[in-house]
Amino acid sequence: MFRRLGQVASHLSRPLPNYARRAAAPWQPSRIASSIMAGTAQGKSLIHTAACLIIGDEVLGGKTVDTNSAYLAKFCFSLGITLRRIEVIADDESEIMEAVRRMSTNYDFVVTSGGIGPTHDDITYQSIAKAFDVPLKQHDAAFERMKRLSKPHPSQPNFDWNTPSAALTAKKRMIILPYNDAIPDEEQVIFTDDSLWVPVACVNGNVHILPGVPRLFERMLDGLKPRLLPRLTDPEGKGVLRILISTPLPESAVAEYLTELAARAEPKGVKVGSYPRWGKENNTVTLVGRDVEFMESLVAEVEKAVQGHRVAVEGEDDAAQVDPKKTEVA
């Protein structure tokens, strides 16, 4: 959705959407979002849970493969944030509004991906602004960064930043952001990389709007990390430990044991998982949690019970596959 800055379709000469529209009923910020916006004597609220909203017809239509949710999942896991939900929805205003409202209420850290480019179907900013009854405003600092850090496309040799044109109107769509004058600017418009003009727009205190282009999404998400660390249960951001145990046994053979183990591990905050690996010799059992000492104490027991052994990376002990067509006959 986040197209190259110079890409302007012919139909972009039409006026911008009516940004003055508002939701029928004023949005009431969630308890979580309110505490984040207002702050407390001890600082902002802690981040425990996260949700991801992938926005784009091209993902649902199979044109583009979503990799951003997987990157966010690894990012959250590394910081000890529990990613509770991932959704993919169309470029549809009502669906975007419903999803971001629900996610903002239910989760501490919400990330959206896609729908913030220069064309008519990039409606994420306006939809989220409408969802939370926030005005859309041109962000002048973002516009200045855009002019300084971006270059017109070679197909637009006569483009001028000071001359009104369809191309300029299209570019400005990307810096007309949801903006509440009552909230400090740095809490709403976050520049995560000195080499990028694209900001992370933050709405309702916990909804972070990112582009859909993977290389931009990844850089900007990584750039948010310093802002998130002070709000984690573990401010050092050590994350969660995952122990992998490879087993040659089928899931049906270890199901009874793993059920009993899960009941013992759950009070310690440790989750037990079982993952079949179709077409491979070995399956994987996992232990996931923060209680390192307890988890390590289980390894020998689990290895014995599933007739397996601990691995650093899933599949590292797979037997080499031999291609019979390449086998030489003496």
mmCIF file with all atom_site columns, C-alpha atoms in Angstrom, residues 101-183:
data_model
loop_
_atom_site.group_PDB
_atom_site.id
_atom_site.type_symbol
_atom_site.label_atom_id
_atom_site.label_alt_id
_atom_site.label_comp_id
_atom_site.label_asym_id
_atom_site.label_entity_id
_atom_site.label_seq_id
_atom_site.pdbx_PDB_ins_code
_atom_site.Cartn_x
_atom_site.Cartn_y
_atom_site.Cartn_z
_atom_site.occupancy
_atom_site.B_iso_or_equiv
_atom_site.pdbx_formal_charge
_atom_site.auth_seq_id
_atom_site.auth_comp_id
_atom_site.auth_asym_id
_atom_site.auth_atom_id
_atom_site.pdbx_PDB_model_num
ATOM 1  C CA . ARG A 1 101 ? -11.471 0.617  18.335  1.00 0.00 ? 101 ARG A CA 1
ATOM 2  C CA . ARG A 1 102 ? -11.734 -2.951 19.588  1.00 0.00 ? 102 ARG A CA 1
ATOM 3  C CA . MET A 1 103 ? -7.979  -3.535 19.593  1.00 0.00 ? 103 MET A CA 1
ATOM 4  C CA . SER A 1 104 ? -7.233  -0.214 21.295  1.00 0.00 ? 104 SER A CA 1
ATOM 5  C CA . THR A 1 105 ? -9.634  -1.172 24.085  1.00 0.00 ? 105 THR A CA 1
ATOM 6  C CA . ASN A 1 106 ? -8.409  -4.737 24.535  1.00 0.00 ? 106 ASN A CA 1
ATOM 7  C CA . TYR A 1 107 ? -4.627  -4.517 24.068  1.00 0.00 ? 107 TYR A CA 1
ATOM 8  C CA . ASP A 1 108 ? -1.820  -2.301 25.315  1.00 0.00 ? 108 ASP A CA 1
ATOM 9  C CA . PHE A 1 109 ? 0.203   -1.968 22.094  1.00 0.00 ? 109 PHE A CA 1
ATOM 10 C CA . VAL A 1 110 ? -1.534  -1.953 18.707  1.00 0.00 ? 110 VAL A CA 1
ATOM 11 C CA . VAL A 1 111 ? 0.260   -1.841 15.356  1.00 0.00 ? 111 VAL A CA 1
ATOM 12 C CA . THR A 1 112 ? -1.393  -1.347 11.985  1.00 0.00 ? 112 THR A CA 1
ATOM 13 C CA . SER A 1 113 ? 0.303   -2.020 8.671   1.00 0.00 ? 113 SER A CA 1
ATOM 14 C CA . GLY A 1 114 ? -0.678  -0.641 5.267   1.00 0.00 ? 114 GLY A CA 1
ATOM 15 C CA . GLY A 1 115 ? -3.002  1.866  3.689   1.00 0.00 ? 115 GLY A CA 1
ATOM 16 C CA . ILE A 1 116 ? -1.000  5.090  4.142   1.00 0.00 ? 116 ILE A CA 1
ATOM 17 C CA . GLY A 1 117 ? 0.199   5.719  0.585   1.00 0.00 ? 117 GLY A CA 1
ATOM 18 C CA . PRO A 1 118 ? -0.691  8.525  -1.877  1.00 0.00 ? 118 PRO A CA 1
ATOM 19 C CA . THR A 1 119 ? -3.596  6.942  -3.753  1.00 0.00 ? 119 THR A CA 1
ATOM 20 C CA . HIS A 1 120 ? -7.358  6.950  -3.321  1.00 0.00 ? 120 HIS A CA 1
ATOM 21 C CA . ASP A 1 121 ? -7.515  3.488  -1.717  1.00 0.00 ? 121 ASP A CA 1
ATOM 22 C CA . ASP A 1 122 ? -5.042  4.383  1.031   1.00 0.00 ? 122 ASP A CA 1
ATOM 23 C CA . ILE A 1 123 ? -7.603  5.261  3.696   1.00 0.00 ? 123 ILE A CA 1
ATOM 24 C CA . THR A 1 124 ? -5.993  4.141  6.950   1.00 0.00 ? 124 THR A CA 1
ATOM 25 C CA . TYR A 1 125 ? -5.273  7.629  8.347   1.00 0.00 ? 125 TYR A CA 1
ATOM 26 C CA . GLN A 1 126 ? -8.739  8.975  7.660   1.00 0.00 ? 126 GLN A CA 1
ATOM 27 C CA . SER A 1 127 ? -10.462 5.812  8.924   1.00 0.00 ? 127 SER A CA 1
ATOM 28 C CA . ILE A 1 128 ? -8.532  5.717  12.208  1.00 0.00 ? 128 ILE A CA 1
ATOM 29 C CA . ALA A 1 129 ? -9.040  9.462  12.707  1.00 0.00 ? 129 ALA A CA 1
ATOM 30 C CA . LYS A 1 130 ? -12.758 8.972  12.256  1.00 0.00 ? 130 LYS A CA 1
ATOM 31 C CA . ALA A 1 131 ? -12.779 5.951  14.569  1.00 0.00 ? 131 ALA A CA 1
ATOM 32 C CA . PHE A 1 132 ? -11.484 8.023  17.468  1.00 0.00 ? 132 PHE A CA 1
ATOM 33 C CA . ASP A 1 133 ? -13.098 11.345 16.500  1.00 0.00 ? 133 ASP A CA 1
ATOM 34 C CA . VAL A 1 134 ? -9.719  12.986 15.934  1.00 0.00 ? 134 VAL A CA 1
ATOM 35 C CA . PRO A 1 135 ? -9.163  15.711 13.293  1.00 0.00 ? 135 PRO A CA 1
ATOM 36 C CA . LEU A 1 136 ? -6.829  15.182 10.359  1.00 0.00 ? 136 LEU A CA 1
ATOM 37 C CA . LYS A 1 137 ? -4.161  17.839 10.013  1.00 0.00 ? 137 LYS A CA 1
ATOM 38 C CA . GLN A 1 138 ? -1.166  18.388 7.788   1.00 0.00 ? 138 GLN A CA 1
ATOM 39 C CA . HIS A 1 139 ? 1.915   17.824 9.918   1.00 0.00 ? 139 HIS A CA 1
ATOM 40 C CA . ASP A 1 140 ? 4.335   20.536 8.851   1.00 0.00 ? 140 ASP A CA 1
ATOM 41 C CA . ALA A 1 141 ? 7.434   18.920 10.332  1.00 0.00 ? 141 ALA A CA 1
ATOM 42 C CA . ALA A 1 142 ? 6.693   15.717 8.446   1.00 0.00 ? 142 ALA A CA 1
ATOM 43 C CA . PHE A 1 143 ? 6.151   17.720 5.266   1.00 0.00 ? 143 PHE A CA 1
ATOM 44 C CA . GLU A 1 144 ? 9.512   19.461 5.679   1.00 0.00 ? 144 GLU A CA 1
ATOM 45 C CA . ARG A 1 145 ? 11.194  16.102 6.186   1.00 0.00 ? 145 ARG A CA 1
ATOM 46 C CA . MET A 1 146 ? 9.435   14.759 3.104   1.00 0.00 ? 146 MET A CA 1
ATOM 47 C CA . LYS A 1 147 ? 10.738  17.639 0.993   1.00 0.00 ? 147 LYS A CA 1
ATOM 48 C CA . ARG A 1 148 ? 14.244  17.211 2.370   1.00 0.00 ? 148 ARG A CA 1
ATOM 49 C CA . LEU A 1 149 ? 14.563  13.430 2.265   1.00 0.00 ? 149 LEU A CA 1
ATOM 50 C CA . SER A 1 150 ? 12.500  12.387 -0.760  1.00 0.00 ? 150 SER A CA 1
ATOM 51 C CA . LYS A 1 151 ? 13.003  13.015 -4.458  1.00 0.00 ? 151 LYS A CA 1
ATOM 52 C CA . PRO A 1 152 ? 10.387  13.327 -7.195  1.00 0.00 ? 152 PRO A CA 1
ATOM 53 C CA . HIS A 1 153 ? 10.066  10.350 -9.493  1.00 0.00 ? 153 HIS A CA 1
ATOM 54 C CA . PRO A 1 154 ? 12.040  10.580 -12.790 1.00 0.00 ? 154 PRO A CA 1
ATOM 55 C CA . SER A 1 155 ? 8.703   10.578 -14.608 1.00 0.00 ? 155 SER A CA 1
ATOM 56 C CA . GLN A 1 156 ? 7.904   13.933 -12.955 1.00 0.00 ? 156 GLN A CA 1
ATOM 57 C CA . PRO A 1 157 ? 10.796  16.165 -14.081 1.00 0.00 ? 157 PRO A CA 1
ATOM 58 C CA . ASN A 1 158 ? 8.740   19.353 -13.693 1.00 0.00 ? 158 ASN A CA 1
ATOM 59 C CA . PHE A 1 159 ? 7.450   18.579 -10.209 1.00 0.00 ? 159 PHE A CA 1
ATOM 60 C CA . ASP A 1 160 ? 7.770   21.500 -7.790  1.00 0.00 ? 160 ASP A CA 1
ATOM 61 C CA . TRP A 1 161 ? 7.054   21.457 -4.073  1.00 0.00 ? 161 TRP A CA 1
ATOM 62 C CA . ASN A 1 162 ? 5.681   25.019 -4.237  1.00 0.00 ? 162 ASN A CA 1
ATOM 63 C CA . THR A 1 163 ? 3.424   24.576 -7.266  1.00 0.00 ? 163 THR A CA 1
ATOM 64 C CA . PRO A 1 164 ? -0.022  23.040 -6.750  1.00 0.00 ? 164 PRO A CA 1
ATOM 65 C CA . SER A 1 165 ? -0.459  19.828 -8.728  1.00 0.00 ? 165 SER A CA 1
ATOM 66 C CA . ALA A 1 166 ? -2.137  16.445 -8.582  1.00 0.00 ? 166 ALA A CA 1
ATOM 67 C CA . ALA A 1 167 ? 1.221   14.904 -7.675  1.00 0.00 ? 167 ALA A CA 1
ATOM 68 C CA . LEU A 1 168 ? 1.738   17.318 -4.779  1.00 0.00 ? 168 LEU A CA 1
ATOM 69 C CA . THR A 1 169 ? -1.781  16.679 -3.510  1.00 0.00 ? 169 THR A CA 1
ATOM 70 C CA . ALA A 1 170 ? -1.111  12.940 -3.611  1.00 0.00 ? 170 ALA A CA 1
ATOM 71 C CA . LYS A 1 171 ? 2.145   13.264 -1.701  1.00 0.00 ? 171 LYS A CA 1
ATOM 72 C CA . LYS A 1 172 ? 0.518   15.421 0.963   1.00 0.00 ? 172 LYS A CA 1
ATOM 73 C CA . ARG A 1 173 ? -2.001  12.666 1.673   1.00 0.00 ? 173 ARG A CA 1
ATOM 74 C CA . MET A 1 174 ? 0.838   10.884 3.447   1.00 0.00 ? 174 MET A CA 1
ATOM 75 C CA . ILE A 1 175 ? 1.507   13.693 5.948   1.00 0.00 ? 175 ILE A CA 1
ATOM 76 C CA . ILE A 1 176 ? -2.119  14.571 6.729   1.00 0.00 ? 176 ILE A CA 1
ATOM 77 C CA . LEU A 1 177 ? -2.311  12.714 10.019  1.00 0.00 ? 177 LEU A CA 1
ATOM 78 C CA . PRO A 1 178 ? -4.783  12.092 12.838  1.00 0.00 ? 178 PRO A CA 1
ATOM 79 C CA . TYR A 1 179 ? -3.838  14.828 15.295  1.00 0.00 ? 179 TYR A CA 1
ATOM 80 C CA . ASN A 1 180 ? -5.199  15.951 18.669  1.00 0.00 ? 180 ASN A CA 1
ATOM 81 C CA . ASP A 1 181 ? -4.018  19.430 19.673  1.00 0.00 ? 181 ASP A CA 1
ATOM 82 C CA . ALA A 1 182 ? -4.522  18.545 23.344  1.00 0.00 ? 182 ALA A CA 1
ATOM 83 C CA . ILE A 1 183 ? -1.774  15.885 23.259  1.00 0.00 ? 183 ILE A CA 1
#
